[in-house]
Coordinates of C-alpha atoms in Angstrom, one line a residue:
X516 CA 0.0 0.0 0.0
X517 CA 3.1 2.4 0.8
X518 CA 4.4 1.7 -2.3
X519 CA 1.2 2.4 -4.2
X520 CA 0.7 5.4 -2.7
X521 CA 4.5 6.6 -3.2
X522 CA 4.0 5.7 -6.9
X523 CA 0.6 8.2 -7.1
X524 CA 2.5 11.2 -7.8
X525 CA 4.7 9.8 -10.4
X526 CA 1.7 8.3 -12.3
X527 CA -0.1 11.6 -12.1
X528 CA 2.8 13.3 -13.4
X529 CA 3.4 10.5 -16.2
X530 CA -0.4 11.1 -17.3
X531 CA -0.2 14.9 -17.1
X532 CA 2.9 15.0 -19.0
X533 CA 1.0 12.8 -21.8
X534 CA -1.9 14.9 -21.7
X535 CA -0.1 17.9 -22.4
X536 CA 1.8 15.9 -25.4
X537 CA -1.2 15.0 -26.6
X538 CA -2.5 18.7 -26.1
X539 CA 0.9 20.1 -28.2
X540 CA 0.2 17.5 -30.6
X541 CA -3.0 18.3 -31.2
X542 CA -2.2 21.9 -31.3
X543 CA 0.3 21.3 -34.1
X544 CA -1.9 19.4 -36.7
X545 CA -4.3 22.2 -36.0
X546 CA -2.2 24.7 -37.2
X547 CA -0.1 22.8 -40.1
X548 CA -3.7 22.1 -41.6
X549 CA -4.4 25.9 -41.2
X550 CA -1.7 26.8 -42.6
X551 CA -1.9 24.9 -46.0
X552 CA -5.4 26.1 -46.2
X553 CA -4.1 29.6 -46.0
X554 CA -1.0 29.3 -48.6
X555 CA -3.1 27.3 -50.9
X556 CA -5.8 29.7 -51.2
X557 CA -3.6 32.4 -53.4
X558 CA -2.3 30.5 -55.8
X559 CA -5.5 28.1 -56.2
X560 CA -7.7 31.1 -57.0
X561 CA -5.7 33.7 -58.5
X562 CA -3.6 31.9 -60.6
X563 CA -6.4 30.7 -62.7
X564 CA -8.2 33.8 -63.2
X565 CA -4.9 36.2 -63.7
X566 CA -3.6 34.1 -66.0
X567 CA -6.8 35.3 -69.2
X568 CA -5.2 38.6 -67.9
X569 CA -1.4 37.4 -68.0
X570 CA 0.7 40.7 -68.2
X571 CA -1.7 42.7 -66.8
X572 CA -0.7 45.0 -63.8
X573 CA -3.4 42.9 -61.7
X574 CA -1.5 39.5 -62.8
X575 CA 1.7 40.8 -61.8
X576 CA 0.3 41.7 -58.4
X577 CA -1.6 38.4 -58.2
X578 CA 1.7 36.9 -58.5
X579 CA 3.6 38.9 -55.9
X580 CA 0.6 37.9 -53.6
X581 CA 1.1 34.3 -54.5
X582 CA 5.0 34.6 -53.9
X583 CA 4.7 35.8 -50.1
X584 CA 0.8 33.8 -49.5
X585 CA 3.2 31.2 -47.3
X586 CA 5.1 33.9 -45.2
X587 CA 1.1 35.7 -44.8
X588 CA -0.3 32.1 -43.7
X589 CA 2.7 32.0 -41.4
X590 CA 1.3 35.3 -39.6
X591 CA -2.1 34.5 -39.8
X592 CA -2.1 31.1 -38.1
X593 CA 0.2 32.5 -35.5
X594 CA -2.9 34.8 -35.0
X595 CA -5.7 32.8 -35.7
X596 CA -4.6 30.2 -33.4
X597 CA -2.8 32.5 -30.7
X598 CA 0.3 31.0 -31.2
X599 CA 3.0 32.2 -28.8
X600 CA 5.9 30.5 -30.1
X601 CA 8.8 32.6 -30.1
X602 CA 10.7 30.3 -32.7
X603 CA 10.2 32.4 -35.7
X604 CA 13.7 31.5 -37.6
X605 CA 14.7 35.5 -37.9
X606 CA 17.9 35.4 -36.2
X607 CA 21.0 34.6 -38.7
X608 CA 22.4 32.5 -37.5
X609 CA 22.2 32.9 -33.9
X610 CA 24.2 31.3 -31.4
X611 CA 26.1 29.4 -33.8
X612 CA 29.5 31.8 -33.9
X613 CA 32.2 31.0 -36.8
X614 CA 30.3 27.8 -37.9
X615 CA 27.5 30.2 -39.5
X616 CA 30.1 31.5 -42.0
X617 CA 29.9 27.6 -43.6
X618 CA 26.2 27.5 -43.2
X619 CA 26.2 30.7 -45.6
X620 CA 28.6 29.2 -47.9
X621 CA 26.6 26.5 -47.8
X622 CA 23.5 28.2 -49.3
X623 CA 25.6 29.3 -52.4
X624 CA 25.8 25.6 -53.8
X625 CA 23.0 25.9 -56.4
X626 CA 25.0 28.7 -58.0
X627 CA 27.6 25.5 -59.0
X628 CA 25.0 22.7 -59.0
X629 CA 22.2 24.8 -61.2
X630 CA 25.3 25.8 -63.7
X631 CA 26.3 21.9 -64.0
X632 CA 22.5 20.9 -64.6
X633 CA 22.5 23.9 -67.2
X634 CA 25.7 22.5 -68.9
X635 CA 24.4 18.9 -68.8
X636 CA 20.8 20.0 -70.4
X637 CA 22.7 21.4 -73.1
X638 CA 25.3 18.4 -73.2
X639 CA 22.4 15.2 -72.8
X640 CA 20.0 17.2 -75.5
X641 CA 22.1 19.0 -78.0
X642 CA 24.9 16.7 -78.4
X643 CA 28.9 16.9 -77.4
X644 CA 29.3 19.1 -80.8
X645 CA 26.7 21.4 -79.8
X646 CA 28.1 21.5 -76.4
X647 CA 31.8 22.2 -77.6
X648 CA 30.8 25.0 -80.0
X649 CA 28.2 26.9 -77.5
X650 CA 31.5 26.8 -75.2
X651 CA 33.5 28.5 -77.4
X652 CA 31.0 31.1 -78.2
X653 CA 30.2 32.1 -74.9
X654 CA 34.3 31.9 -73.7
X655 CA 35.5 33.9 -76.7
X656 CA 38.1 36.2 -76.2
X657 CA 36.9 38.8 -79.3
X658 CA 35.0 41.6 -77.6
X659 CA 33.6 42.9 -80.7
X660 CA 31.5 39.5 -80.6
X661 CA 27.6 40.0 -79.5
X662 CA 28.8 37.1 -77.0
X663 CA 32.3 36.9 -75.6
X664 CA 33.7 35.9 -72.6
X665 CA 33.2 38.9 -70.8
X666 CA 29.5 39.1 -71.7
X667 CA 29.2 35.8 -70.3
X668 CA 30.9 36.4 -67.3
X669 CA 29.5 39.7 -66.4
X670 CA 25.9 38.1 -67.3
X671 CA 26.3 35.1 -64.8
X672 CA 27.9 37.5 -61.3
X673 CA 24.8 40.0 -62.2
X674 CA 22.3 37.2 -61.2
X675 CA 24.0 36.2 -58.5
X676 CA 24.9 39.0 -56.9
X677 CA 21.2 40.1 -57.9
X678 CA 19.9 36.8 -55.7
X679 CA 20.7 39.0 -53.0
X680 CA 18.2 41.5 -52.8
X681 CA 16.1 38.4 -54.3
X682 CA 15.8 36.7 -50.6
X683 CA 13.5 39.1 -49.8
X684 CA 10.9 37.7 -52.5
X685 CA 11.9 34.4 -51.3
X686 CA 11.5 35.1 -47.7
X687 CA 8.1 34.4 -48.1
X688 CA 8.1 31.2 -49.0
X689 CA 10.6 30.5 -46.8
X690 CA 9.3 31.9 -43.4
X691 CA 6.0 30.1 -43.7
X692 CA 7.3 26.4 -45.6
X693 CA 11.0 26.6 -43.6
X694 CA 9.8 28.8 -41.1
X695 CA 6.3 27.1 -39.7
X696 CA 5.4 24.1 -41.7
X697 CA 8.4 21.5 -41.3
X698 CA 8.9 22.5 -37.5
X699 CA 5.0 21.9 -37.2
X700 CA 4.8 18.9 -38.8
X701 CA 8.1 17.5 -37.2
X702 CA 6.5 17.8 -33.7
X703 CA 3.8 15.6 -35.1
X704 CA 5.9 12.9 -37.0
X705 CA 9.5 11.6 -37.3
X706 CA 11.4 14.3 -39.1
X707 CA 11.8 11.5 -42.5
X708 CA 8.1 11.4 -42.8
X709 CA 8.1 15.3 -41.9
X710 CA 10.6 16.2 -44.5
X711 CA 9.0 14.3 -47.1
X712 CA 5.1 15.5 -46.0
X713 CA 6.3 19.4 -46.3
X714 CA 7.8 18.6 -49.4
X715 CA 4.9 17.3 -50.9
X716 CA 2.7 20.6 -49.9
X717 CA 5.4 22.5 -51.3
X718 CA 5.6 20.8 -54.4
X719 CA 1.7 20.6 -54.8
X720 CA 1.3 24.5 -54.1
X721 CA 3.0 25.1 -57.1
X722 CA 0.2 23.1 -59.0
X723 CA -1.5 26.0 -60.1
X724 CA 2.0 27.5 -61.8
X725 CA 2.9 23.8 -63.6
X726 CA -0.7 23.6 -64.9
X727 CA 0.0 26.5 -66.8
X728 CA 3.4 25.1 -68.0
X729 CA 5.4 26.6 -65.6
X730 CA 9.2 25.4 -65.9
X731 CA 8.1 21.8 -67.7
X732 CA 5.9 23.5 -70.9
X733 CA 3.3 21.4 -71.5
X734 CA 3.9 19.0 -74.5
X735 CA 5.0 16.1 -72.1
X736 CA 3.1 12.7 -71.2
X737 CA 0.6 12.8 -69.1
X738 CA 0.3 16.9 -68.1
X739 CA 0.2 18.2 -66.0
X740 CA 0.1 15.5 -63.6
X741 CA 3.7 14.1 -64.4
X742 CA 5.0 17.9 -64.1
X743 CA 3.3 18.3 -60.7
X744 CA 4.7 14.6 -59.3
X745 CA 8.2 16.0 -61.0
X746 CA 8.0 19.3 -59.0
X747 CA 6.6 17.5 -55.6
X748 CA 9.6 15.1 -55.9
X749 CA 12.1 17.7 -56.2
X750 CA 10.4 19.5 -53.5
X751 CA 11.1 16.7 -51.2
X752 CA 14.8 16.8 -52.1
X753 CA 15.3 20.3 -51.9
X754 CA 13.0 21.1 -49.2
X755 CA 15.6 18.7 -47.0
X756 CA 18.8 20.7 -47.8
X757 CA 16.8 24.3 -46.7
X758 CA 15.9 22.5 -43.7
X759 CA 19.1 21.2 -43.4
X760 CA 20.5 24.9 -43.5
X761 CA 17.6 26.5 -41.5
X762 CA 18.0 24.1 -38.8
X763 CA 21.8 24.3 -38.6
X764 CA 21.6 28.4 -38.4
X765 CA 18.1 28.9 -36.6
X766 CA 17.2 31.0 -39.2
X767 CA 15.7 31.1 -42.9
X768 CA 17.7 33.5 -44.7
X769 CA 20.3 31.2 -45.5
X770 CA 17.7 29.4 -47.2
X771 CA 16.5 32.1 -49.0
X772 CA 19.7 32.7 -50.8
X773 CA 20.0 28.8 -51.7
X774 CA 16.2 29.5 -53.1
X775 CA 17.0 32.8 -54.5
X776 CA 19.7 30.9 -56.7
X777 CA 18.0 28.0 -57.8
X778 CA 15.4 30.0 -59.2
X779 CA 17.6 32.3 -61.1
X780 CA 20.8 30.9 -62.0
X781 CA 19.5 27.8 -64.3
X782 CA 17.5 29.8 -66.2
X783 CA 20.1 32.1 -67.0
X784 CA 22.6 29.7 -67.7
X785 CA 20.1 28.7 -69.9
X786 CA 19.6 31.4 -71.5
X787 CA 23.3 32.1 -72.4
X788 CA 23.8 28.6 -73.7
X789 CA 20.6 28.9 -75.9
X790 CA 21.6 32.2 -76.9
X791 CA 25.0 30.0 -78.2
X792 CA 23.0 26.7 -79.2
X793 CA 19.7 27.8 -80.8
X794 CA 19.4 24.2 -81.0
X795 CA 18.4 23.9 -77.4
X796 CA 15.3 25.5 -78.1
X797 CA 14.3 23.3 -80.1
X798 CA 14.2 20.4 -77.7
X799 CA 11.5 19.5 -75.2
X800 CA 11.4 21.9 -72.4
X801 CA 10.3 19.1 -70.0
X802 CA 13.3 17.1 -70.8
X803 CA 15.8 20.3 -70.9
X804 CA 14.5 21.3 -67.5
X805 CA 14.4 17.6 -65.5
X806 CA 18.4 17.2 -66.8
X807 CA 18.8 20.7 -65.5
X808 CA 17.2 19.4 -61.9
X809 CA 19.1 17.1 -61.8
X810 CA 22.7 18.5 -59.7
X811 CA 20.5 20.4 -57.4
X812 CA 18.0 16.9 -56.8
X813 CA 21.8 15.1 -56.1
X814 CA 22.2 18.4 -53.3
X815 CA 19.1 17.8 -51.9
X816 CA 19.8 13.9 -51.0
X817 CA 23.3 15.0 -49.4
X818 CA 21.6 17.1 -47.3
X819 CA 18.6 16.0 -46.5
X820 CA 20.9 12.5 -45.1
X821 CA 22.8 14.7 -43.3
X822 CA 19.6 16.3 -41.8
X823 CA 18.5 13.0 -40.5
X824 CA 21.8 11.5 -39.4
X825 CA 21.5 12.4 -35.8
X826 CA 18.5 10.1 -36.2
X827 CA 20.0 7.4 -37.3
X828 CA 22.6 8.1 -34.7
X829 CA 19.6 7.9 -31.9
X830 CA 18.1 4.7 -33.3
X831 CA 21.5 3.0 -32.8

């Protein structure tokens, strides 16, 4: 009887302490489901409509809306739901000293892996030839070429340097996805399933943008459907690797610069190699674009080990 009555607090406590998981649990699903509604809603109803206006001032805006509708579901679910968490993921890189330098460098990767995929588009759909001969267009030495060397050179450091001021359109996607969503749904799952559930709402927000022939064009089996498991896919992998850097720096804006440059920097290579090949217009822009993915997909499952190593560390 002692002993029953010596274990009472300790069961209380036990059952309080689940309650309260439970509670915080609960909580969590609550506001990850909220918070897809919200970011969803931009994109699912404006897209559509803007798009019989495309180039309109009011599609334009639509768009700008659509760009920050994850950072605005951030705030609003914080609000609707009187969230008082004070882990908002501003800080850069706080209380990590020197080791935040790496994290930084870190987030400039995709300007190497997105030039690579750009190179191997070219290289897989043009041909070595084609390759070889856009090369030596865009390295010429001749200034009085229309592309040269220093064209080419000056071309690629404008976009990145222009990623920069870039994070702040990126911010808000990553302040609600990097910034809300993946902490929310890792209190609710192992961080795997977590990493590979946020990637999939990602992916899937940008539904809307893929349906219109966003990145993949739209002569390719199966569209948009095989565009939008493509993009969800990728999602997953990349998704990981901002995690990765968010979580190693407490903050987002290191993954708003790895964003900011795999947005820009394949397209421009792009650009300058098609500028060089004409050929590579030619070819299917699904197939161009999935080659291009490729180095930055290869990034992604680096990282996204790394993110879950201390897992695999705990299992063992």
């Amino acid at each position: 009887m002692t002993a029953e009555i010596q274990n009472q607090p300790l069961q209380t406590a036990a059952a309080e302490k689940k309650r309260l998981l439970s509670a915080e649990k609960e909580t969590a699903l609550t506001q990850a489901i909220l918070f897809t509604v919200l970011a969803y809603l931009p994109p699912y109803l404006l897209i559509p409509i803007f798009q019989l206006n495309a180039g309109t001032t009011a599609s334009q805006l639509s768009m700008l809306l659509v760009a920050f509708s994850p950072m605005l579901a951030n705030i609003l679910t914080r609000c609707i739901t009187k969230d008082r968490s004070t882990k908002h993921f501003l800080m850069p890189g706080k209380g990590h000293g020197h080791h935040t330098l790496l994290y930084y460098a870190l987030a400039l990767l995709p300007m190497l892996a997105c030039t690579l995929g750009a190179l191997l588009s070219l290289y897989v759909a043009a041909g070595a030839e084609s390759f070889r001969n856009a090369l030596n267009i865009l390295w010429a030495a001749d200034k009085a070429l229309p592309l040269n060397r220093t064209i080419t050179a000056t071309t690629f450091l404008q976009t990145a340097l222009y990623c920069i001021p870039l994070c702040f359109i990126y911010f808000g996607e990553e302040y609600g996805w990097r910034g809300y969503l993946t902490p929310r749904l890792m209190q609710l799952m192992p961080k795997p399933v977590a990493i590979i559930v946020s990637g999939i709402i990602w992916g899937a927000w940008h539904a809307p943008l893929t349906a219109q022939g966003h990145n993949f064009g739209k002569d390719y089996p199966f569209f948009p459907w095989l565009g939008i498991l493509i993009m969800c896919g990728f999602c997953i992998l990349v998704g990981g690797y901002f995690s990765y850097l968010q979580e190693k720096t407490n903050s987002v804006f290191p993954a708003c610069i790895a964003h900011a440059m795999n947005n820009n920097i394949t397209g421009t290579v792009l650009g300058l190699l098609a500028a060089a090949a004409p050929v590579l217009t030619e070819k299917n822009q699904a197939r161009v674009f999935v080659i291009a993915m490729l180095p930055m997909a290869v990034v992604g499952v680096i990282f996204t080990v790394l993110l879950l190593l201390p897992n695999a560390a705990k299992r063992t």
